[in-house]
């Protein structure tokens, strides 16, 4: 039995289905992220766990106990939202104290807890300030402290970083993760930002149109995407159109070449397919008399130097484009406009889908 379980949850608004039957479990102390485009049902699921939205069917359980009939106030969940939700007329420490007051904690104990929380988020000097005297990032740290103050059974965070600018966002992201780990709080984190999801999570749940596409560690999601949607939504991907030649051997014809692709095993001969590839799974080769005709061939049409890697775009004869990442020195051999052969690394993630 997992710590937090969502079982066969569905949600419809009239004829609109926001969530298809959905199952998800979190272990105690785990940080799990719901990742997906706007409108895919992330907030709906979070609100169902919190008790603000009643599911059309299904149950939410903690340690096996069904919470479905309990109101939000009795679920012992902490919430952090995107918009600054601090009480504007209360100071930072009054905001943090608020949740403890509501729960009737004795004053000496309560003040100890407030001290500890400000220490935890590293904002002791800002205790007496009002929200309008704090930066966006500081306000979100106070919101985090307020949510954690009563030691919630689950911490729910709905896009808590979306309103912040990029630099503050990565700093606060790491801060949330540190605090969540130190307090061993079980957390469900919502974001539409794939980089954020990969960086912060123990596991990522990729959602699309009210359905779960894949649940896995950040490495699983990135390296072994289960569906074309996951491959496209997370990280950079190149698409290659092809046709199945020999399903038994996984042979695919791409731009006049026959390539062995594990993901093509067992498909139908003659089927049109699309292959999805990560930039680091392609290697570039100089063409010479001996190897010409043995590889996919193209021309370098874009080139961006990113420091530790150089990202190259290669346009094939059939005008498909590929994105490849090369280590600094290696990339120097492939200037803009030059020709190159491409090989696909055998352990590359190889998602094969049907072109839509
Ligand atoms: P996300 O958080 O992933 O952007 P939401 O959970 O907010 O997505 O929404 C999922 C779907 O449910 C959307 O199509 C949205 O329009 C719909 N929806 C959400 N809340 C309501 C509501 N109160 N009434 C009607 N439709 C809603
Ligand atoms: Mg949302």
Short mmCIF file of N, CA, C and O in Angstrom, two decimals, residues 43-127:
data_model
loop_
_atom_site.label_atom_id
_atom_site.label_comp_id
_atom_site.label_asym_id
_atom_site.label_seq_id
_atom_site.Cartn_x
_atom_site.Cartn_y
_atom_site.Cartn_z
N UNK A 43 -4.40 20.79 -12.56
CA UNK A 43 -5.01 21.49 -11.43
C UNK A 43 -6.23 20.74 -10.93
O UNK A 43 -6.46 20.64 -9.72
N UNK A 44 -7.00 20.20 -11.86
CA UNK A 44 -8.19 19.43 -11.47
C UNK A 44 -7.80 18.28 -10.54
O UNK A 44 -8.43 18.08 -9.49
N UNK A 45 -6.76 17.55 -10.89
CA UNK A 45 -6.34 16.42 -10.06
C UNK A 45 -5.84 16.90 -8.69
O UNK A 45 -6.17 16.31 -7.66
N UNK A 46 -5.07 17.98 -8.69
CA UNK A 46 -4.56 18.52 -7.43
C UNK A 46 -5.71 18.96 -6.51
O UNK A 46 -5.71 18.70 -5.31
N UNK A 47 -6.70 19.61 -7.11
CA UNK A 47 -7.85 20.08 -6.33
C UNK A 47 -8.70 18.92 -5.81
O UNK A 47 -9.32 19.02 -4.76
N UNK A 48 -8.71 17.82 -6.55
CA UNK A 48 -9.43 16.64 -6.07
C UNK A 48 -8.72 16.06 -4.85
O UNK A 48 -9.36 15.68 -3.86
N UNK A 49 -7.39 16.04 -4.89
CA UNK A 49 -6.62 15.55 -3.73
C UNK A 49 -6.86 16.48 -2.53
O UNK A 49 -7.05 16.02 -1.41
N UNK A 50 -6.88 17.79 -2.80
CA UNK A 50 -7.07 18.75 -1.71
C UNK A 50 -8.49 18.76 -1.17
O UNK A 50 -8.73 19.19 -0.05
N UNK A 51 -9.44 18.31 -1.99
CA UNK A 51 -10.84 18.30 -1.56
C UNK A 51 -11.63 19.49 -2.03
O UNK A 51 -12.79 19.65 -1.69
N UNK A 52 -11.03 20.36 -2.86
CA UNK A 52 -11.76 21.52 -3.37
C UNK A 52 -12.66 21.15 -4.54
O UNK A 52 -13.61 21.85 -4.86
N UNK A 53 -12.31 20.07 -5.24
CA UNK A 53 -13.12 19.60 -6.37
C UNK A 53 -13.55 18.17 -6.06
O UNK A 53 -12.74 17.36 -5.60
N UNK A 54 -14.83 17.91 -6.28
CA UNK A 54 -15.36 16.57 -6.05
C UNK A 54 -15.19 15.75 -7.33
O UNK A 54 -15.63 16.18 -8.39
N UNK A 55 -14.53 14.60 -7.27
CA UNK A 55 -14.36 13.80 -8.49
C UNK A 55 -15.70 13.21 -8.94
O UNK A 55 -16.59 13.02 -8.11
N UNK A 56 -15.83 12.94 -10.23
CA UNK A 56 -17.05 12.30 -10.72
C UNK A 56 -17.10 10.85 -10.25
O UNK A 56 -18.15 10.29 -10.03
N UNK A 57 -15.92 10.24 -10.12
CA UNK A 57 -15.83 8.91 -9.51
C UNK A 57 -14.42 8.71 -9.00
O UNK A 57 -13.52 9.49 -9.32
N UNK A 58 -14.23 7.67 -8.21
CA UNK A 58 -12.90 7.35 -7.71
C UNK A 58 -12.64 7.82 -6.30
O UNK A 58 -13.47 8.51 -5.70
N UNK A 59 -11.50 7.41 -5.75
CA UNK A 59 -11.16 7.69 -4.36
C UNK A 59 -9.76 8.24 -4.19
O UNK A 59 -8.86 7.93 -4.97
N UNK A 60 -9.60 9.06 -3.15
CA UNK A 60 -8.29 9.50 -2.71
C UNK A 60 -8.07 8.87 -1.34
O UNK A 60 -8.92 8.99 -0.45
N UNK A 61 -6.94 8.19 -1.16
CA UNK A 61 -6.64 7.54 0.13
C UNK A 61 -5.29 7.96 0.65
O UNK A 61 -4.35 8.13 -0.13
N UNK A 62 -5.20 8.10 1.96
CA UNK A 62 -3.90 8.26 2.61
C UNK A 62 -3.77 7.12 3.59
O UNK A 62 -4.66 6.89 4.41
N UNK A 63 -2.67 6.40 3.50
CA UNK A 63 -2.43 5.21 4.33
C UNK A 63 -3.67 4.32 4.35
O UNK A 63 -4.08 3.83 5.40
N UNK A 64 -4.28 4.19 3.18
CA UNK A 64 -5.42 3.28 3.04
C UNK A 64 -6.76 3.87 3.43
O UNK A 64 -7.80 3.28 3.15
N UNK A 65 -6.75 5.05 4.10
CA UNK A 65 -8.02 5.62 4.54
C UNK A 65 -8.62 6.53 3.48
O UNK A 65 -7.95 7.43 2.99
N UNK A 66 -9.88 6.29 3.16
CA UNK A 66 -10.56 7.05 2.13
C UNK A 66 -10.87 8.47 2.61
O UNK A 66 -11.53 8.67 3.62
N UNK A 67 -10.37 9.47 1.85
CA UNK A 67 -10.58 10.87 2.23
C UNK A 67 -11.74 11.50 1.47
O UNK A 67 -12.08 12.66 1.70
N UNK A 68 -12.27 10.76 0.52
CA UNK A 68 -13.17 11.36 -0.47
C UNK A 68 -14.30 12.18 0.17
O UNK A 68 -14.67 13.22 -0.35
N UNK A 69 -14.79 11.73 1.31
CA UNK A 69 -15.92 12.44 1.92
C UNK A 69 -15.48 13.59 2.84
O UNK A 69 -16.32 14.36 3.30
N UNK A 70 -14.17 13.72 3.08
CA UNK A 70 -13.71 14.76 4.02
C UNK A 70 -13.59 16.12 3.33
O UNK A 70 -13.12 16.22 2.21
N UNK A 71 -13.99 17.20 4.04
CA UNK A 71 -13.80 18.55 3.48
C UNK A 71 -12.30 18.91 3.52
O UNK A 71 -11.53 18.30 4.26
N UNK A 72 -11.89 19.90 2.71
CA UNK A 72 -10.47 20.28 2.64
C UNK A 72 -9.85 20.53 4.01
O UNK A 72 -8.72 20.11 4.26
N UNK A 73 -10.59 21.19 4.89
CA UNK A 73 -10.03 21.57 6.19
C UNK A 73 -9.65 20.36 7.04
O UNK A 73 -8.87 20.48 7.97
N UNK A 74 -10.23 19.19 6.75
CA UNK A 74 -9.93 18.02 7.56
C UNK A 74 -8.98 17.04 6.89
O UNK A 74 -8.74 15.96 7.37
N UNK A 75 -8.41 17.47 5.75
CA UNK A 75 -7.51 16.56 5.02
C UNK A 75 -6.04 16.74 5.40
O UNK A 75 -5.19 15.97 4.98
N UNK A 76 -5.73 17.83 6.10
CA UNK A 76 -4.35 18.12 6.51
C UNK A 76 -3.40 18.18 5.32
O UNK A 76 -2.38 17.50 5.28
N UNK A 77 -3.79 18.99 4.33
CA UNK A 77 -2.93 19.22 3.17
C UNK A 77 -2.41 20.65 3.23
O UNK A 77 -3.13 21.55 3.66
N UNK A 78 -1.19 20.86 2.76
CA UNK A 78 -0.66 22.21 2.64
C UNK A 78 -0.67 22.59 1.18
O UNK A 78 -0.34 21.77 0.34
N UNK A 79 -1.08 23.84 0.89
CA UNK A 79 -1.12 24.24 -0.53
C UNK A 79 -0.30 25.48 -0.81
O UNK A 79 -0.29 26.42 -0.03
N UNK A 80 0.38 25.47 -1.96
CA UNK A 80 1.08 26.65 -2.46
C UNK A 80 0.61 26.87 -3.90
O UNK A 80 0.63 25.94 -4.70
N UNK A 81 0.16 28.09 -4.18
CA UNK A 81 -0.38 28.40 -5.50
C UNK A 81 0.59 29.27 -6.28
O UNK A 81 1.55 29.80 -5.73
N UNK A 82 0.25 29.46 -7.56
CA UNK A 82 1.06 30.32 -8.41
C UNK A 82 1.00 31.78 -7.97
O UNK A 82 2.00 32.42 -7.74
N UNK A 83 -0.24 32.28 -7.86
CA UNK A 83 -0.41 33.69 -7.52
C UNK A 83 -0.04 33.90 -6.06
O UNK A 83 -0.14 32.98 -5.26
N UNK A 84 0.40 35.08 -5.75
CA UNK A 84 0.80 35.35 -4.38
C UNK A 84 -0.44 35.32 -3.52
O UNK A 84 -1.31 36.16 -3.64
N UNK A 85 -0.50 34.35 -2.67
CA UNK A 85 -1.74 34.13 -1.93
C UNK A 85 -1.59 34.48 -0.46
O UNK A 85 -2.40 34.10 0.35
N UNK A 86 -0.52 35.21 -0.12
CA UNK A 86 -0.34 35.60 1.28
C UNK A 86 -1.42 36.62 1.65
O UNK A 86 -1.91 37.36 0.80
N UNK A 87 -1.77 36.65 2.94
CA UNK A 87 -2.71 37.68 3.40
C UNK A 87 -1.97 39.01 3.39
O UNK A 87 -0.97 39.17 4.08
N UNK A 88 -2.46 39.99 2.59
CA UNK A 88 -1.68 41.22 2.39
C UNK A 88 -1.58 42.08 3.65
O UNK A 88 -0.64 42.85 3.79
N UNK A 89 -2.56 41.93 4.54
CA UNK A 89 -2.58 42.78 5.75
C UNK A 89 -1.86 42.13 6.92
O UNK A 89 -1.86 42.66 8.02
N UNK A 90 -1.26 40.97 6.71
CA UNK A 90 -0.49 40.30 7.77
C UNK A 90 0.98 40.29 7.40
O UNK A 90 1.34 40.18 6.22
N UNK A 91 1.85 40.39 8.42
CA UNK A 91 3.29 40.31 8.16
C UNK A 91 3.64 38.87 7.78
O UNK A 91 2.82 37.96 7.92
N UNK A 92 4.89 38.71 7.34
CA UNK A 92 5.35 37.37 6.95
C UNK A 92 5.15 36.38 8.09
O UNK A 92 4.61 35.30 7.90
N UNK A 93 5.56 36.77 9.31
CA UNK A 93 5.45 35.80 10.41
C UNK A 93 4.01 35.58 10.84
O UNK A 93 3.64 34.47 11.23
N UNK A 94 3.17 36.60 10.70
CA UNK A 94 1.74 36.40 11.00
C UNK A 94 1.11 35.44 9.98
O UNK A 94 0.24 34.65 10.33
N UNK A 95 1.57 35.55 8.73
CA UNK A 95 1.09 34.61 7.72
C UNK A 95 1.45 33.18 8.09
O UNK A 95 0.62 32.28 7.99
N UNK A 96 2.69 32.97 8.50
CA UNK A 96 3.14 31.62 8.84
C UNK A 96 2.44 31.12 10.11
O UNK A 96 2.05 29.95 10.21
N UNK A 97 2.24 32.03 11.05
CA UNK A 97 1.60 31.67 12.32
C UNK A 97 0.12 31.30 12.14
O UNK A 97 -0.43 30.53 12.91
N UNK A 98 -0.47 31.91 11.10
CA UNK A 98 -1.91 31.78 10.88
C UNK A 98 -2.40 30.33 10.94
O UNK A 98 -3.32 30.00 11.69
N UNK A 99 -1.74 29.48 10.18
CA UNK A 99 -2.18 28.08 10.10
C UNK A 99 -2.07 27.37 11.44
O UNK A 99 -2.84 26.44 11.72
N UNK A 100 -1.12 27.78 12.25
CA UNK A 100 -0.92 27.14 13.56
C UNK A 100 -1.98 27.59 14.55
O UNK A 100 -2.47 26.83 15.38
N UNK A 101 -2.35 28.88 14.47
CA UNK A 101 -3.42 29.44 15.30
C UNK A 101 -4.71 28.68 15.06
O UNK A 101 -5.38 28.25 16.00
N UNK A 102 -5.02 28.53 13.73
CA UNK A 102 -6.26 27.87 13.34
C UNK A 102 -6.34 26.49 13.97
O UNK A 102 -7.38 26.02 14.38
N UNK A 103 -5.19 25.85 14.05
CA UNK A 103 -5.17 24.50 14.61
C UNK A 103 -5.08 24.47 16.14
O UNK A 103 -4.99 23.39 16.74
N UNK A 104 -5.04 25.65 16.74
CA UNK A 104 -5.08 25.73 18.20
C UNK A 104 -3.83 25.24 18.89
O UNK A 104 -3.88 24.68 19.98
N UNK A 105 -2.67 25.46 18.27
CA UNK A 105 -1.42 25.05 18.91
C UNK A 105 -1.08 26.03 20.04
O UNK A 105 -1.26 27.23 19.90
N UNK A 106 -0.59 25.51 21.17
CA UNK A 106 -0.25 26.36 22.31
C UNK A 106 0.86 27.36 21.94
O UNK A 106 1.76 27.01 21.17
N UNK A 107 0.77 28.60 22.49
CA UNK A 107 1.64 29.69 22.06
C UNK A 107 3.15 29.38 22.09
O UNK A 107 3.84 29.64 21.11
N UNK A 108 3.69 28.86 23.18
CA UNK A 108 5.16 28.64 23.21
C UNK A 108 5.62 27.68 22.11
O UNK A 108 6.62 27.92 21.44
N UNK A 109 4.85 26.62 21.94
CA UNK A 109 5.16 25.62 20.92
C UNK A 109 5.08 26.24 19.53
O UNK A 109 5.91 26.02 18.65
N UNK A 110 4.04 27.06 19.38
CA UNK A 110 3.77 27.71 18.10
C UNK A 110 4.93 28.63 17.72
O UNK A 110 5.40 28.62 16.59
N UNK A 111 5.41 29.41 18.67
CA UNK A 111 6.48 30.36 18.36
C UNK A 111 7.77 29.62 18.01
O UNK A 111 8.54 30.06 17.16
N UNK A 112 8.01 28.51 18.68
CA UNK A 112 9.17 27.68 18.35
C UNK A 112 9.09 27.21 16.91
O UNK A 112 10.07 27.21 16.18
N UNK A 113 7.91 26.81 16.53
CA UNK A 113 7.68 26.30 15.18
C UNK A 113 7.88 27.42 14.15
O UNK A 113 8.49 27.20 13.10
N UNK A 114 7.36 28.60 14.43
CA UNK A 114 7.53 29.74 13.51
C UNK A 114 9.02 30.06 13.34
O UNK A 114 9.51 30.23 12.23
N UNK A 115 9.76 30.07 14.48
CA UNK A 115 11.21 30.32 14.40
C UNK A 115 11.88 29.29 13.49
O UNK A 115 12.69 29.63 12.64
N UNK A 116 11.53 28.04 13.70
CA UNK A 116 12.16 26.95 12.94
C UNK A 116 11.87 27.08 11.44
O UNK A 116 12.74 26.85 10.60
N UNK A 117 10.63 27.48 11.12
CA UNK A 117 10.26 27.60 9.71
C UNK A 117 11.02 28.74 9.03
O UNK A 117 11.47 28.60 7.89
N UNK A 118 11.17 29.87 9.73
CA UNK A 118 11.92 30.97 9.13
C UNK A 118 13.38 30.60 8.94
O UNK A 118 14.03 30.98 7.96
N UNK A 119 13.90 29.82 9.89
CA UNK A 119 15.26 29.32 9.75
C UNK A 119 15.36 28.42 8.52
O UNK A 119 16.28 28.54 7.71
N UNK A 120 14.39 27.54 8.39
CA UNK A 120 14.36 26.57 7.29
C UNK A 120 14.37 27.26 5.93
O UNK A 120 15.08 26.85 5.02
N UNK A 121 13.58 28.32 5.79
CA UNK A 121 13.51 28.99 4.48
C UNK A 121 14.52 30.13 4.38
O UNK A 121 14.60 30.80 3.35
N UNK A 122 15.30 30.37 5.45
CA UNK A 122 16.36 31.37 5.40
C UNK A 122 15.87 32.79 5.22
O UNK A 122 16.46 33.57 4.49
N UNK A 123 14.76 33.13 5.89
CA UNK A 123 14.22 34.49 5.73
C UNK A 123 13.95 35.17 7.07
O UNK A 123 13.07 36.03 7.16
N UNK A 124 14.73 34.79 8.07
CA UNK A 124 14.49 35.31 9.41
C UNK A 124 14.45 36.84 9.44
O UNK A 124 13.62 37.43 10.14
N UNK A 125 15.28 37.48 8.62
CA UNK A 125 15.35 38.95 8.64
C UNK A 125 14.08 39.59 8.07
O UNK A 125 13.85 40.78 8.25
N UNK A 126 13.26 38.80 7.38
CA UNK A 126 12.07 39.38 6.72
C UNK A 126 10.78 39.12 7.50
O UNK A 126 9.69 39.40 7.01
N UNK A 127 10.90 38.64 8.73
CA UNK A 127 9.71 38.21 9.48
C UNK A 127 8.66 39.29 9.67
O UNK A 127 7.47 39.03 9.64
#
